[in-house]
Amino acid sequence: MSWEFLLLLACPLMMLFCMKGMFGGNKNKDSKENSNSQLQTSQQEELQSVQLKMADIMEQNHQLAKEVKSLKEESKGSNVVQLEKDQGNQEAL
């Protein structure tokens, strides 16, 4: 008779452990989903930040290319004058 009584007590105890496991598993699943969504959000923010930096760098590159082009154009005229002066100095020697 004591075995029957123990079996009757074991059934509700096992049910309590199983229910705790089921509800505890959902918390982990929810936290994983939240962490995945947070990770995706942070990745999207980082991507936007990198894209903004890239746009700034491209703009700087464009401005520098304009400056280089204008410096080349300015130096072409002065190089011709400098070459003429150098040729005149060499002929004088």
Coordinates of N, CA, C and O in Angstrom, one line a residue:
M1 N 0.8 -1.2 0.0 CA 0.0 0.0 0.0 C 0.9 1.3 0.0 O 0.5 2.3 -0.6
S2 N 2.0 1.2 0.6 CA 2.8 2.4 0.6 C 3.4 2.7 -0.8 O 3.6 3.9 -1.1
W3 N 3.6 1.7 -1.6 CA 4.1 1.9 -2.9 C 3.0 2.6 -3.8 O 3.4 3.5 -4.6
E4 N 1.8 2.2 -3.6 CA 0.8 2.9 -4.4 C 0.6 4.3 -4.0 O 0.4 5.2 -4.8
F5 N 0.8 4.6 -2.7 CA 0.7 6.0 -2.2 C 1.9 6.8 -2.8 O 1.7 7.9 -3.2
L6 N 3.1 6.2 -2.9 CA 4.3 6.9 -3.4 C 4.1 7.2 -4.9 O 4.5 8.2 -5.4
L7 N 3.5 6.2 -5.6 CA 3.3 6.4 -7.1 C 2.3 7.6 -7.3 O 2.4 8.4 -8.2
L8 N 1.3 7.7 -6.4 CA 0.3 8.8 -6.5 C 1.0 10.1 -6.3 O 0.6 11.1 -6.9
L9 N 1.9 10.2 -5.4 CA 2.6 11.4 -5.1 C 3.6 11.7 -6.2 O 3.9 12.9 -6.5
A10 N 4.2 10.8 -6.8 CA 5.2 11.0 -7.8 C 4.6 11.6 -9.1 O 5.3 12.4 -9.7
C11 N 3.4 11.3 -9.4 CA 2.8 11.8 -10.6 C 2.6 13.3 -10.6 O 3.1 14.0 -11.5
P12 N 2.1 13.9 -9.5 CA 2.0 15.4 -9.5 C 3.4 16.1 -9.4 O 3.6 17.1 -10.0
L13 N 4.3 15.4 -8.7 CA 5.7 16.0 -8.7 C 6.3 16.1 -10.0 O 7.0 17.0 -10.4
M14 N 6.2 15.0 -10.8 CA 6.7 14.9 -12.1 C 6.0 16.0 -13.0 O 6.7 16.6 -13.9
M15 N 4.8 16.1 -12.8 CA 4.0 17.1 -13.6 C 4.6 18.5 -13.3 O 4.7 19.4 -14.2
L16 N 4.8 18.8 -12.0 CA 5.4 20.2 -11.7 C 6.8 20.4 -12.4 O 7.0 21.5 -12.9
F17 N 7.6 19.4 -12.3 CA 8.9 19.5 -13.0 C 8.8 19.7 -14.5 O 9.5 20.5 -15.1
C18 N 7.9 19.0 -15.1 CA 7.7 19.1 -16.6 C 7.2 20.5 -16.9 O 7.6 21.1 -17.9
M19 N 6.2 21.0 -16.2 CA 5.7 22.3 -16.4 C 6.7 23.4 -16.3 O 6.8 24.3 -17.1
K20 N 7.5 23.3 -15.2 CA 8.6 24.2 -15.0 C 9.6 24.2 -16.2 O 10.0 25.3 -16.7
G21 N 9.9 23.0 -16.7 CA 10.8 22.9 -17.9 C 10.2 23.5 -19.1 O 10.9 24.2 -19.9
M22 N 8.9 23.3 -19.3 CA 8.2 23.9 -20.5 C 8.2 25.4 -20.4 O 8.6 26.1 -21.4
F23 N 7.9 26.0 -19.3 CA 7.8 27.5 -19.2 C 9.2 28.1 -19.2 O 9.5 29.2 -19.7
G24 N 10.2 27.4 -18.6 CA 11.6 27.9 -18.6 C 12.2 27.9 -20.0 O 12.9 28.7 -20.4
G25 N 11.8 26.9 -20.8 CA 12.3 26.8 -22.2 C 11.7 28.0 -23.0 O 12.4 28.5 -23.9
N26 N 10.5 28.4 -22.8 CA 10.0 29.5 -23.6 C 10.7 30.8 -23.3 O 10.9 31.7 -24.1
K27 N 11.1 31.0 -22.0 CA 11.9 32.2 -21.7 C 13.2 32.3 -22.4 O 13.5 33.3 -23.0
N28 N 13.9 31.1 -22.5 CA 15.1 31.1 -23.3 C 14.9 31.4 -24.8 O 15.6 32.1 -25.4
K29 N 13.8 30.8 -25.3 CA 13.5 31.0 -26.7 C 13.1 32.5 -27.0 O 13.6 33.0 -27.9
D30 N 12.4 33.1 -26.1 CA 12.0 34.5 -26.2 C 13.3 35.4 -26.1 O 13.4 36.3 -26.9
S31 N 14.1 35.0 -25.2 CA 15.4 35.9 -25.0 C 16.3 35.7 -26.3 O 16.9 36.6 -26.7
K32 N 16.3 34.5 -26.9 CA 17.1 34.3 -28.1 C 16.5 35.1 -29.2 O 17.2 35.7 -30.0
E33 N 15.2 35.1 -29.3 CA 14.5 35.9 -30.4 C 14.8 37.4 -30.2 O 15.1 38.1 -31.1
N34 N 14.7 37.9 -29.0 CA 15.0 39.3 -28.7 C 16.5 39.6 -29.0 O 16.8 40.6 -29.5
S35 N 17.4 38.7 -28.6 CA 18.8 39.0 -28.9 C 19.1 38.9 -30.4 O 19.9 39.7 -30.8
N36 N 18.4 38.1 -31.1 CA 18.6 38.0 -32.6 C 18.1 39.3 -33.2 O 18.7 39.9 -34.1
S37 N 16.9 39.8 -32.7 CA 16.4 41.1 -33.3 C 17.2 42.2 -32.9 O 17.5 43.2 -33.7
Q38 N 17.8 42.2 -31.7 CA 18.7 43.3 -31.3 C 20.0 43.3 -32.1 O 20.5 44.3 -32.5
L39 N 20.5 42.1 -32.4 CA 21.7 41.9 -33.2 C 21.4 42.4 -34.6 O 22.3 43.1 -35.1
Q40 N 20.3 42.1 -35.2 CA 20.0 42.6 -36.5 C 19.8 44.1 -36.5 O 20.3 44.8 -37.4
T41 N 19.2 44.7 -35.5 CA 19.1 46.1 -35.4 C 20.5 46.8 -35.3 O 20.7 47.8 -36.0
S42 N 21.3 46.2 -34.5 CA 22.7 46.8 -34.3 C 23.5 46.7 -35.6 O 24.2 47.6 -35.9
Q43 N 23.3 45.6 -36.3 CA 24.0 45.4 -37.6 C 23.5 46.4 -38.6 O 24.3 46.9 -39.4
Q44 N 22.2 46.7 -38.6 CA 21.7 47.6 -39.6 C 22.2 49.0 -39.2 O 22.5 49.8 -40.1
E45 N 22.2 49.4 -37.9 CA 22.7 50.7 -37.5 C 24.2 50.8 -37.9 O 24.6 51.9 -38.4
E46 N 25.0 49.8 -37.7 CA 26.4 49.8 -38.1 C 26.6 49.9 -39.6 O 27.4 50.7 -40.0
L47 N 25.7 49.2 -40.3 CA 25.8 49.3 -41.8 C 25.5 50.8 -42.2 O 26.2 51.3 -43.1
Q48 N 24.5 51.4 -41.7 CA 24.1 52.8 -42.0 C 25.3 53.7 -41.6 O 25.6 54.6 -42.4
S49 N 25.9 53.5 -40.5 CA 27.1 54.3 -40.1 C 28.2 54.2 -41.1 O 28.8 55.2 -41.5
V50 N 28.5 53.0 -41.5 CA 29.6 52.7 -42.5 C 29.2 53.4 -43.8 O 30.1 53.9 -44.5
Q51 N 28.0 53.3 -44.2 CA 27.6 53.9 -45.5 C 27.7 55.4 -45.4 O 28.1 56.0 -46.4
L52 N 27.4 56.0 -44.3 CA 27.5 57.5 -44.2 C 29.0 57.9 -44.2 O 29.4 58.8 -44.9
K53 N 29.9 57.1 -43.5 CA 31.3 57.4 -43.6 C 31.8 57.2 -45.0 O 32.7 58.0 -45.4
M54 N 31.4 56.2 -45.7 CA 31.8 56.0 -47.1 C 31.4 57.1 -48.0 O 32.2 57.6 -48.8
A55 N 30.2 57.6 -47.8 CA 29.7 58.8 -48.6 C 30.6 60.0 -48.3 O 30.9 60.8 -49.2
D56 N 30.9 60.2 -47.0 CA 31.8 61.4 -46.7 C 33.2 61.2 -47.3 O 33.7 62.2 -47.9
I57 N 33.7 60.0 -47.3 CA 35.0 59.8 -47.9 C 35.0 60.0 -49.4 O 35.9 60.5 -50.0
M58 N 33.9 59.5 -50.0 CA 33.8 59.7 -51.4 C 33.7 61.2 -51.8 O 34.3 61.6 -52.8
E59 N 33.0 62.0 -51.0 CA 32.9 63.4 -51.2 C 34.3 64.1 -51.1 O 34.7 64.9 -51.9
Q60 N 35.0 63.7 -50.0 CA 36.4 64.2 -49.9 C 37.3 63.8 -51.0 O 38.1 64.6 -51.5
N61 N 37.1 62.6 -51.5 CA 37.9 62.1 -52.6 C 37.6 63.0 -53.9 O 38.5 63.4 -54.6
H62 N 36.3 63.3 -54.1 CA 35.9 64.1 -55.2 C 36.5 65.5 -55.1 O 37.0 66.0 -56.1
Q63 N 36.5 66.1 -54.0 CA 37.0 67.4 -53.8 C 38.6 67.4 -54.0 O 39.1 68.3 -54.6
L64 N 39.2 66.4 -53.5 CA 40.7 66.3 -53.6 C 41.0 66.1 -55.1 O 42.0 66.7 -55.6
A65 N 40.2 65.3 -55.8 CA 40.5 65.1 -57.3 C 40.4 66.5 -58.0 O 41.2 66.8 -58.9
K66 N 39.4 67.3 -57.6 CA 39.3 68.6 -58.2 C 40.5 69.5 -57.9 O 41.0 70.2 -58.8
E67 N 40.9 69.4 -56.7 CA 42.1 70.2 -56.3 C 43.3 69.8 -57.1 O 44.1 70.6 -57.5
V68 N 43.5 68.5 -57.2 CA 44.7 68.0 -57.9 C 44.6 68.4 -59.4 O 45.6 68.8 -60.0
K69 N 43.4 68.3 -60.0 CA 43.3 68.7 -61.4 C 43.6 70.2 -61.5 O 44.3 70.6 -62.5
S70 N 43.1 71.1 -60.6 CA 43.4 72.5 -60.8 C 44.8 72.8 -60.5 O 45.4 73.7 -61.2
L71 N 45.5 72.1 -59.6 CA 46.9 72.3 -59.4 C 47.7 71.8 -60.6 O 48.7 72.5 -61.0
K72 N 47.3 70.8 -61.3 CA 48.0 70.3 -62.5 C 47.9 71.4 -63.6 O 48.8 71.6 -64.3
E73 N 46.7 71.9 -63.7 CA 46.4 72.9 -64.7 C 47.3 74.2 -64.4 O 47.9 74.8 -65.4
E74 N 47.4 74.6 -63.2 CA 48.2 75.7 -62.8 C 49.7 75.5 -63.1 O 50.4 76.3 -63.5
S75 N 50.1 74.3 -62.8 CA 51.5 73.9 -62.9 C 51.9 73.8 -64.4 O 53.1 74.0 -64.7
K76 N 51.0 73.5 -65.3 CA 51.3 73.3 -66.7 C 51.9 74.7 -67.2 O 52.9 74.7 -67.9
G77 N 51.2 75.7 -66.9 CA 51.6 77.1 -67.4 C 53.0 77.5 -66.8 O 53.8 78.0 -67.4
S78 N 53.2 77.2 -65.5 CA 54.4 77.6 -64.8 C 55.6 76.7 -65.3 O 56.7 77.1 -65.3
N79 N 55.3 75.4 -65.6 CA 56.3 74.5 -66.1 C 56.9 75.0 -67.4 O 58.1 74.9 -67.7
V80 N 56.0 75.5 -68.3 CA 56.5 76.0 -69.6 C 57.4 77.1 -69.4 O 58.5 77.2 -70.0
V81 N 57.1 78.1 -68.5 CA 57.9 79.2 -68.3 C 59.2 78.7 -67.6 O 60.3 79.2 -68.0
Q82 N 59.1 77.8 -66.7 CA 60.3 77.3 -66.0 C 61.2 76.6 -67.0 O 62.4 76.7 -66.9
L83 N 60.7 75.8 -67.9 CA 61.5 75.1 -68.9 C 62.2 76.1 -69.8 O 63.4 75.9 -70.2
E84 N 61.5 77.2 -70.2 CA 62.1 78.2 -71.0 C 63.3 78.8 -70.3 O 64.3 79.1 -70.9
K85 N 63.1 79.1 -69.0 CA 64.2 79.7 -68.2 C 65.3 78.8 -68.1 O 66.5 79.2 -68.2
D86 N 65.1 77.5 -67.9 CA 66.1 76.5 -67.7 C 66.9 76.3 -69.0 O 68.1 76.2 -69.0
Q87 N 66.2 76.3 -70.1 CA 66.9 76.2 -71.4 C 67.8 77.5 -71.7 O 68.9 77.4 -72.2
G88 N 67.3 78.6 -71.3 CA 68.1 79.9 -71.4 C 69.3 79.8 -70.6 O 70.4 80.3 -71.0
N89 N 69.2 79.3 -69.4 CA 70.3 79.2 -68.4 C 71.4 78.2 -69.0 O 72.6 78.5 -68.8
Q90 N 70.9 77.2 -69.5 CA 71.8 76.2 -70.1 C 72.6 76.7 -71.3 O 73.8 76.4 -71.5
E91 N 71.9 77.5 -72.1 CA 72.6 78.1 -73.3 C 73.6 79.1 -72.9 O 74.6 79.3 -73.5
A92 N 73.3 79.8 -71.8 CA 74.3 80.8 -71.3 C 75.5 80.2 -70.8 O 76.6 80.8 -70.8
L93 N 75.5 78.9 -70.3 CA 76.6 78.3 -69.7 C 77.5 77.8 -70.9 O 78.5 77.8 -71.1

